[in-house]
Short mmCIF file of N, CA, C and O in Angstrom, two decimals:
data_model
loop_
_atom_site.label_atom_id
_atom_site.label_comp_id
_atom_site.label_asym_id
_atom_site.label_seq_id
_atom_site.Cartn_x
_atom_site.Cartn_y
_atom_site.Cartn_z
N UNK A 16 -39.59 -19.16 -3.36
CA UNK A 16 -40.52 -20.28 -3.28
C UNK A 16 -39.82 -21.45 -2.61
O UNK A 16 -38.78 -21.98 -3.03
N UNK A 17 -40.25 -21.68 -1.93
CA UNK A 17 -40.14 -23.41 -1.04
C UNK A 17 -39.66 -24.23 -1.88
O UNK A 17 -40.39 -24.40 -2.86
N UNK A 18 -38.45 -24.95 -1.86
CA UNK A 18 -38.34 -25.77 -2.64
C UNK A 18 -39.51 -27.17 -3.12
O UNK A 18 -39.68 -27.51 -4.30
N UNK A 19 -40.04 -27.66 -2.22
CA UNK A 19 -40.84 -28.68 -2.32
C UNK A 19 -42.17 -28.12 -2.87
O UNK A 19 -43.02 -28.82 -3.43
N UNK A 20 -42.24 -27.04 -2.70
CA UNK A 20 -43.43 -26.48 -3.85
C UNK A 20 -43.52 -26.24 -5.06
O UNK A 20 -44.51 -26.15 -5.79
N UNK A 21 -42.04 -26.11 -5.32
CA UNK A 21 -41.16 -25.96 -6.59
C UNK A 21 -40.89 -27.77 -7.17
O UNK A 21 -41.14 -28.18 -8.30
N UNK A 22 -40.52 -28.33 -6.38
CA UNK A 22 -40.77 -29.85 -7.28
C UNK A 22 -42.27 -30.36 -7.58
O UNK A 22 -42.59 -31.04 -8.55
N UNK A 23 -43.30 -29.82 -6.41
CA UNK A 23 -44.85 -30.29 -6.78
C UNK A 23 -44.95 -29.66 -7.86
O UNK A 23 -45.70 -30.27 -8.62
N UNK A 24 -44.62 -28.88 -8.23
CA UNK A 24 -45.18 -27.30 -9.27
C UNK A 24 -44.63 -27.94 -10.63
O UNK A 24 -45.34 -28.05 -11.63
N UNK A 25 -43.45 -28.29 -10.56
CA UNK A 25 -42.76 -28.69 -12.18
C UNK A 25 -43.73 -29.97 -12.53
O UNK A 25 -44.57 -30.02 -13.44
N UNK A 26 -43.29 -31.29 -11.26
CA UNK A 26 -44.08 -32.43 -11.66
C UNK A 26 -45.13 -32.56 -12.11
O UNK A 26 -45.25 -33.38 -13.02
N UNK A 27 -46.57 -31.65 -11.55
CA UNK A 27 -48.17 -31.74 -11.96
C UNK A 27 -47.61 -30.77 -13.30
O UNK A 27 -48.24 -31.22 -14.25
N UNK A 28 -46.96 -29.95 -13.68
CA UNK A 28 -46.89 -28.94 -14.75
C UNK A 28 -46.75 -30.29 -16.00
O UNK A 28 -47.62 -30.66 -16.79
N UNK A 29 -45.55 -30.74 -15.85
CA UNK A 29 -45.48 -31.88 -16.87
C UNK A 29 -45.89 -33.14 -16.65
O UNK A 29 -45.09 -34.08 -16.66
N UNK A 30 -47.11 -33.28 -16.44
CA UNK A 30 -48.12 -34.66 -16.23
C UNK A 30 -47.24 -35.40 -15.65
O UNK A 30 -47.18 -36.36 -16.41
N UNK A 31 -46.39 -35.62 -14.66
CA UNK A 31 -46.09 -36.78 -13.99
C UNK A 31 -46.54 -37.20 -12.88
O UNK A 31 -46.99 -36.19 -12.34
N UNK A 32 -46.74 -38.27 -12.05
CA UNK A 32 -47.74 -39.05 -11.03
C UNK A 32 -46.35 -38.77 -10.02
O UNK A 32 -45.27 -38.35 -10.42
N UNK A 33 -46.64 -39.04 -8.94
CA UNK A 33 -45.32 -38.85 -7.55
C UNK A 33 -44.88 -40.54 -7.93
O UNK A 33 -43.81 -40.72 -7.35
N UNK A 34 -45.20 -41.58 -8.53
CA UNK A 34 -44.39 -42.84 -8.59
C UNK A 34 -43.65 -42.68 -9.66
O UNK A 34 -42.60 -43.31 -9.83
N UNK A 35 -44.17 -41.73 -10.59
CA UNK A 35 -43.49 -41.57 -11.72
C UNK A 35 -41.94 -40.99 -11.59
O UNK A 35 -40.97 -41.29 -12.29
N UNK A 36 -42.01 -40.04 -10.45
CA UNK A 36 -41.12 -39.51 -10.00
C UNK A 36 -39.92 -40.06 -9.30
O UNK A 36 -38.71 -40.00 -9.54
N UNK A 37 -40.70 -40.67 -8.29
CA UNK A 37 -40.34 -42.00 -7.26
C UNK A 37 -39.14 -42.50 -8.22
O UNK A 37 -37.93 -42.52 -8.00
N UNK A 38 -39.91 -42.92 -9.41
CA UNK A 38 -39.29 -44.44 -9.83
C UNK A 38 -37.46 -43.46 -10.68
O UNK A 38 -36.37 -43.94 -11.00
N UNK A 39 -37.74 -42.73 -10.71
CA UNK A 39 -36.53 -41.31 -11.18
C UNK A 39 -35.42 -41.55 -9.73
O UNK A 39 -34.50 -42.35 -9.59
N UNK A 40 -35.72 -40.97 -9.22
CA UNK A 40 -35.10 -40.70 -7.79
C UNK A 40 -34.64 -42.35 -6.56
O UNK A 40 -33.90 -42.44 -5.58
N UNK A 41 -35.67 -43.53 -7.39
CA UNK A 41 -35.35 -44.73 -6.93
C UNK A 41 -35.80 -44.87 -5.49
O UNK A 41 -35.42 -45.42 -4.46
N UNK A 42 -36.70 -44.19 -5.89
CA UNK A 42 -38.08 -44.27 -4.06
C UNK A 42 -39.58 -44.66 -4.59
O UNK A 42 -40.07 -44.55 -5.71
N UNK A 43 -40.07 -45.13 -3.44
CA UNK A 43 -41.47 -45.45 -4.06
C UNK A 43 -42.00 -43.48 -4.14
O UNK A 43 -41.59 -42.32 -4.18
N UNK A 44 -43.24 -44.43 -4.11
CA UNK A 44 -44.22 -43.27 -4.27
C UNK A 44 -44.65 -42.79 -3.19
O UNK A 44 -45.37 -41.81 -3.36
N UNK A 45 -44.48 -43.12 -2.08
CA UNK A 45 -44.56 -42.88 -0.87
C UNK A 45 -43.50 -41.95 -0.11
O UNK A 45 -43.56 -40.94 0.59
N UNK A 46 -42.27 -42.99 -0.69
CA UNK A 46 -41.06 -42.05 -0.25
C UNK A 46 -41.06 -40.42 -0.93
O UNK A 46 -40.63 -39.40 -0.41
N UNK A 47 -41.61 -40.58 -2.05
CA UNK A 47 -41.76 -39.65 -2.82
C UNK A 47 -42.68 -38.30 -2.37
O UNK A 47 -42.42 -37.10 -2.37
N UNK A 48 -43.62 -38.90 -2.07
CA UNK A 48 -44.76 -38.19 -1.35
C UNK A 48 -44.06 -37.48 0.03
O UNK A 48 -44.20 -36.26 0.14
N UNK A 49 -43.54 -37.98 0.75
CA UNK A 49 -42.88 -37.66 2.17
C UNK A 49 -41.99 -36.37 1.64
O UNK A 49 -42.34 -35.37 2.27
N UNK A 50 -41.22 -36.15 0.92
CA UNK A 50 -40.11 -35.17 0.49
C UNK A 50 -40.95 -34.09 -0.22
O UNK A 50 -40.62 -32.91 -0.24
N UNK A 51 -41.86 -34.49 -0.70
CA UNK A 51 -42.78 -33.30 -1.29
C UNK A 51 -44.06 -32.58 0.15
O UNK A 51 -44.62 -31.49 0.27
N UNK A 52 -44.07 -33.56 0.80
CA UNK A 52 -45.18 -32.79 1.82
C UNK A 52 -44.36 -32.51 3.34
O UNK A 52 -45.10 -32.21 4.28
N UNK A 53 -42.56 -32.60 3.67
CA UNK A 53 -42.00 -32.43 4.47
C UNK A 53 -41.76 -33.43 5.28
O UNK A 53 -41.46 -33.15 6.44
N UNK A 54 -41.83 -34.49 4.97
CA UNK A 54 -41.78 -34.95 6.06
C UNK A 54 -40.49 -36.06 5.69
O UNK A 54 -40.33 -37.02 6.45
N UNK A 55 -39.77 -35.93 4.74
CA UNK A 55 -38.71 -36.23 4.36
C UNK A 55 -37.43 -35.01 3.82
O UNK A 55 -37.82 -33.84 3.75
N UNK A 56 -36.41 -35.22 3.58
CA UNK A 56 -35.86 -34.43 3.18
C UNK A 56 -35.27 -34.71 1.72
O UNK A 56 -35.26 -35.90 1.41
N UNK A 57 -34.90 -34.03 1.00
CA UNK A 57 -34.85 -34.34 -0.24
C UNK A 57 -33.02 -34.12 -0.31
O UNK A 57 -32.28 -33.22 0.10
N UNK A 58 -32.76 -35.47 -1.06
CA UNK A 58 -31.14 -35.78 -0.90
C UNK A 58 -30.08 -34.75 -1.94
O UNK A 58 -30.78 -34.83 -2.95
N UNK A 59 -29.39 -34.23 -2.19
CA UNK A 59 -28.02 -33.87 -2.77
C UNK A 59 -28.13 -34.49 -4.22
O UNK A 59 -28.14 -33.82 -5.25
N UNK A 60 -28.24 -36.33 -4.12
CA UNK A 60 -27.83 -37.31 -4.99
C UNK A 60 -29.36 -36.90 -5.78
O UNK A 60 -29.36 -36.65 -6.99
N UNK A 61 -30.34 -36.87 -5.16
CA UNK A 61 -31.38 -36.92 -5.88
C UNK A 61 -32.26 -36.01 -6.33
O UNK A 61 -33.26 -36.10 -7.04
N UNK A 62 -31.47 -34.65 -5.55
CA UNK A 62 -31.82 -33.25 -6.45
C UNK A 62 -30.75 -33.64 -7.95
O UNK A 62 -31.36 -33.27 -8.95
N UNK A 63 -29.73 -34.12 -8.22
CA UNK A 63 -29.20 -34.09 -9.17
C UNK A 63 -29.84 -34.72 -9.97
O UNK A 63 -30.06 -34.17 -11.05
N UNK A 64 -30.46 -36.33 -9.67
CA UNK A 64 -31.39 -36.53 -10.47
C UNK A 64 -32.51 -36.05 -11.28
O UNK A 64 -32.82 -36.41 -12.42
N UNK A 65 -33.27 -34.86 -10.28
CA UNK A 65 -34.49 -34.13 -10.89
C UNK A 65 -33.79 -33.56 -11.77
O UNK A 65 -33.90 -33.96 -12.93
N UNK A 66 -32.77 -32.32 -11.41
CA UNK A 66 -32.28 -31.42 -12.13
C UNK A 66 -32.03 -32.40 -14.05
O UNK A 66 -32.42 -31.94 -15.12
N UNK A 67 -31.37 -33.58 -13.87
CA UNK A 67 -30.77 -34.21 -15.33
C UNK A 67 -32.27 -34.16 -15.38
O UNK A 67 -32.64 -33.12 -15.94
N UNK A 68 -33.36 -35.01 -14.94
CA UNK A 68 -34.24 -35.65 -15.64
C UNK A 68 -35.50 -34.80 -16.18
O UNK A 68 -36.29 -35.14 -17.06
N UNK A 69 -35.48 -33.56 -15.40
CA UNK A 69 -36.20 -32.32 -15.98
C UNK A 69 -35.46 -31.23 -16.87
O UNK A 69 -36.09 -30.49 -17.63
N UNK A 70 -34.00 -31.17 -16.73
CA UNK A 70 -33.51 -30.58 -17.71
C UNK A 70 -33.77 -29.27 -17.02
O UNK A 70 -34.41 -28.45 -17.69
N UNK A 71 -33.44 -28.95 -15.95
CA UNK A 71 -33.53 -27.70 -15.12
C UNK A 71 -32.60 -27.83 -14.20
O UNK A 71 -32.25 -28.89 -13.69
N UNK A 72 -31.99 -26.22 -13.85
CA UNK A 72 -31.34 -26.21 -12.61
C UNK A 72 -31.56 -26.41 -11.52
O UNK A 72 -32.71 -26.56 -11.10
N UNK A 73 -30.14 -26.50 -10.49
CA UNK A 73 -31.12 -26.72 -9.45
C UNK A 73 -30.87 -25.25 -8.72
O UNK A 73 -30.69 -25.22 -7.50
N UNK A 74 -30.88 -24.35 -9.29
CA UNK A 74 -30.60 -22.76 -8.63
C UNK A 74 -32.65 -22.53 -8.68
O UNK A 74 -33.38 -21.79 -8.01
N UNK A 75 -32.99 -23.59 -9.83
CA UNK A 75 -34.31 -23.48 -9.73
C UNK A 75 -35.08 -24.21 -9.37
O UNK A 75 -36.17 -23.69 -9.14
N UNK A 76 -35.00 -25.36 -9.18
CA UNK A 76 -35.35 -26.52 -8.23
C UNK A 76 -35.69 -26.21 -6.76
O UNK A 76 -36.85 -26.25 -6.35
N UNK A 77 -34.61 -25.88 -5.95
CA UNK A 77 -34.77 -25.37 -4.89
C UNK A 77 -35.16 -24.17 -4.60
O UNK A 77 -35.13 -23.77 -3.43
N UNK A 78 -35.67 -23.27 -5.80
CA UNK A 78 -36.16 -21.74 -5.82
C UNK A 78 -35.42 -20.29 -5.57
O UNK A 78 -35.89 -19.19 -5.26
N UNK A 79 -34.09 -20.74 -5.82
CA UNK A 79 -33.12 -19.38 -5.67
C UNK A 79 -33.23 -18.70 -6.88
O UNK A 79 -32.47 -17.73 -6.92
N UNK A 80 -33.84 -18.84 -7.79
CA UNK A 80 -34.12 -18.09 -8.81
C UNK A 80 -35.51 -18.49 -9.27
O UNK A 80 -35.73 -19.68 -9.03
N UNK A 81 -36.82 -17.65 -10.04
CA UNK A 81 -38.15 -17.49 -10.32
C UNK A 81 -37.87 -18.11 -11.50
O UNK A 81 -38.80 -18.91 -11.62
N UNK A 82 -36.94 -18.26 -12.74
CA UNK A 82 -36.95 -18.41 -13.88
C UNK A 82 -36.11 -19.25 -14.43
O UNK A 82 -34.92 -18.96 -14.55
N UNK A 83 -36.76 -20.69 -14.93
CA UNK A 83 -35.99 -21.87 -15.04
C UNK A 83 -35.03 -22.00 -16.55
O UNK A 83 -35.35 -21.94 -17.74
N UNK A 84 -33.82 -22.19 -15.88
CA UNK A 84 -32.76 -22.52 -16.52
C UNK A 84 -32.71 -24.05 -17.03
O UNK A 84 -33.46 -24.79 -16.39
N UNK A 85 -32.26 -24.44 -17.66
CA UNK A 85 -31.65 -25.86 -18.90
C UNK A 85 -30.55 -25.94 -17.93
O UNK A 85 -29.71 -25.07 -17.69
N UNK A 86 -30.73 -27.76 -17.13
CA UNK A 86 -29.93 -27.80 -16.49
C UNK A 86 -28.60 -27.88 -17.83
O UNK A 86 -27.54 -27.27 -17.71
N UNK A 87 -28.85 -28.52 -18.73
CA UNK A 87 -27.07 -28.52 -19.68
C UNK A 87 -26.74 -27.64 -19.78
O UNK A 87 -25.52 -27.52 -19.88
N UNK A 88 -28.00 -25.91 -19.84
CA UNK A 88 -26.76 -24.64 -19.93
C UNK A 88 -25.94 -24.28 -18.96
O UNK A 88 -24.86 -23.78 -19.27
N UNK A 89 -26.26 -24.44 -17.68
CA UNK A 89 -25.49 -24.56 -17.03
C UNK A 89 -24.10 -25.38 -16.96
O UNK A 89 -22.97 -24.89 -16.86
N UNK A 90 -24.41 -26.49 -17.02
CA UNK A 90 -22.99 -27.52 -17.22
C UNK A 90 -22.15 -26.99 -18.45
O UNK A 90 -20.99 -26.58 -18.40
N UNK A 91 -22.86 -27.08 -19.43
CA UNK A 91 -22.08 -26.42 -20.91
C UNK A 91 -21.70 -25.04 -20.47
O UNK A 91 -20.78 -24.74 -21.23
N UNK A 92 -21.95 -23.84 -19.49
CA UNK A 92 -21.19 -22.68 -19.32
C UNK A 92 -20.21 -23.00 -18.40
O UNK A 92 -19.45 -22.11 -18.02
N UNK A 93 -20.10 -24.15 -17.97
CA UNK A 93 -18.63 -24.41 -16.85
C UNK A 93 -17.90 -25.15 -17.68
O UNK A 93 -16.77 -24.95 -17.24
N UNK A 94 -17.75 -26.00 -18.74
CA UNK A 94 -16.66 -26.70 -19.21
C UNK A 94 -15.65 -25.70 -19.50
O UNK A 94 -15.84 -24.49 -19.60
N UNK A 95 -14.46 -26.37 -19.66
CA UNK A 95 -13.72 -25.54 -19.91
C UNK A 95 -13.69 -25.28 -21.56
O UNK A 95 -14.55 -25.82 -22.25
N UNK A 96 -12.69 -24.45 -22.16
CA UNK A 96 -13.32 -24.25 -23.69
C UNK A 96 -11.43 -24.49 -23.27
O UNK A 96 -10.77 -24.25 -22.26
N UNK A 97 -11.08 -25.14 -24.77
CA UNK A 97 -9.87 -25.44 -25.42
C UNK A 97 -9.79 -23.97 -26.39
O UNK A 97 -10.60 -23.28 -27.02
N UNK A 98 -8.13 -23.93 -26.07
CA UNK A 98 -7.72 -22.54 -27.13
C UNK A 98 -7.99 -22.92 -28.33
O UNK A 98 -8.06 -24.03 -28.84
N UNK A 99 -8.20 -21.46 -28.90
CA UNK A 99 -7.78 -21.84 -30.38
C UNK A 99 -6.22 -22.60 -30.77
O UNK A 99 -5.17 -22.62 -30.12
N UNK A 100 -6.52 -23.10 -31.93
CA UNK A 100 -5.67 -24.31 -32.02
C UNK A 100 -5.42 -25.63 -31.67
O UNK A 100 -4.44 -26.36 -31.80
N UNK A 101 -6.88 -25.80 -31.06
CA UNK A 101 -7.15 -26.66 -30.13
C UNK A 101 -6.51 -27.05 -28.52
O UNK A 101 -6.25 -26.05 -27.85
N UNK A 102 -6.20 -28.55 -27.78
CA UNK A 102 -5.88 -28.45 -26.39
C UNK A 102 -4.42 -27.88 -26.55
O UNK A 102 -3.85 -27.55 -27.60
N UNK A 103 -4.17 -27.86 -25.85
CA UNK A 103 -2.34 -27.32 -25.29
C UNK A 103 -1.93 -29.10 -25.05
O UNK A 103 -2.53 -30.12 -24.72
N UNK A 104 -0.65 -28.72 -25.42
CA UNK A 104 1.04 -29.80 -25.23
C UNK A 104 -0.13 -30.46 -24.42
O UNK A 104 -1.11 -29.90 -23.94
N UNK A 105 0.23 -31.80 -24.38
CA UNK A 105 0.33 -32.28 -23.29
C UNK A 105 -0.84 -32.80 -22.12
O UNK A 105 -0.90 -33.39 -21.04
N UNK A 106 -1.79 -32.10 -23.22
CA UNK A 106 -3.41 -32.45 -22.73
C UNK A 106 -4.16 -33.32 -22.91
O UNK A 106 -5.03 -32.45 -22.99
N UNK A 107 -4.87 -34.50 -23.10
CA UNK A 107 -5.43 -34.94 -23.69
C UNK A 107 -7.00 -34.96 -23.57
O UNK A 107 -7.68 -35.56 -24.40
#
């Protein structure tokens, strides 16, 4: 799926307006509108935004996967995990 069909698709899913969105991403509603109908491109900085503010990946955001992930499970499966016994020497 198209990515920008994939941000129209989440936003109308959970009642939000494109200013509502806008005001997320720190664009009007216009700017907003442009990135959803092509005629903008949608930034790096501000896919990260959707991803925190919907709580989805962006492996699903941009549509590389059909089935939406919790953007924190993701982040929480990359931290690193401390040994047992807690950090090592020298860590803080």
């Amino acid at each position: 799926m198209d990515y920008r069909t994939r941000i129209r698709n989440v936003r109308q899913d959970r009642d939000f307006n494109q200013a509502q969105i806008g005001d997320v991403i720190q664009k009007s509603q216009q700017g907003y509108s442009h990135i959803e109908n092509g005629r903008a491109e949608l930034k790096i900085d501000d896919l990260v935004l959707l991803c925190k503010f919907y709580d989805l990946s962006a492996d699903y955001l941009i549509g590389l996967h059909d089935f939406p992930v919790s953007y924190r499970n993701v982040i929480d499966a990359h931290r690193p995990v401390d040994p047992p016994g807690g950090p090592t020497k020298g860590k803080q």
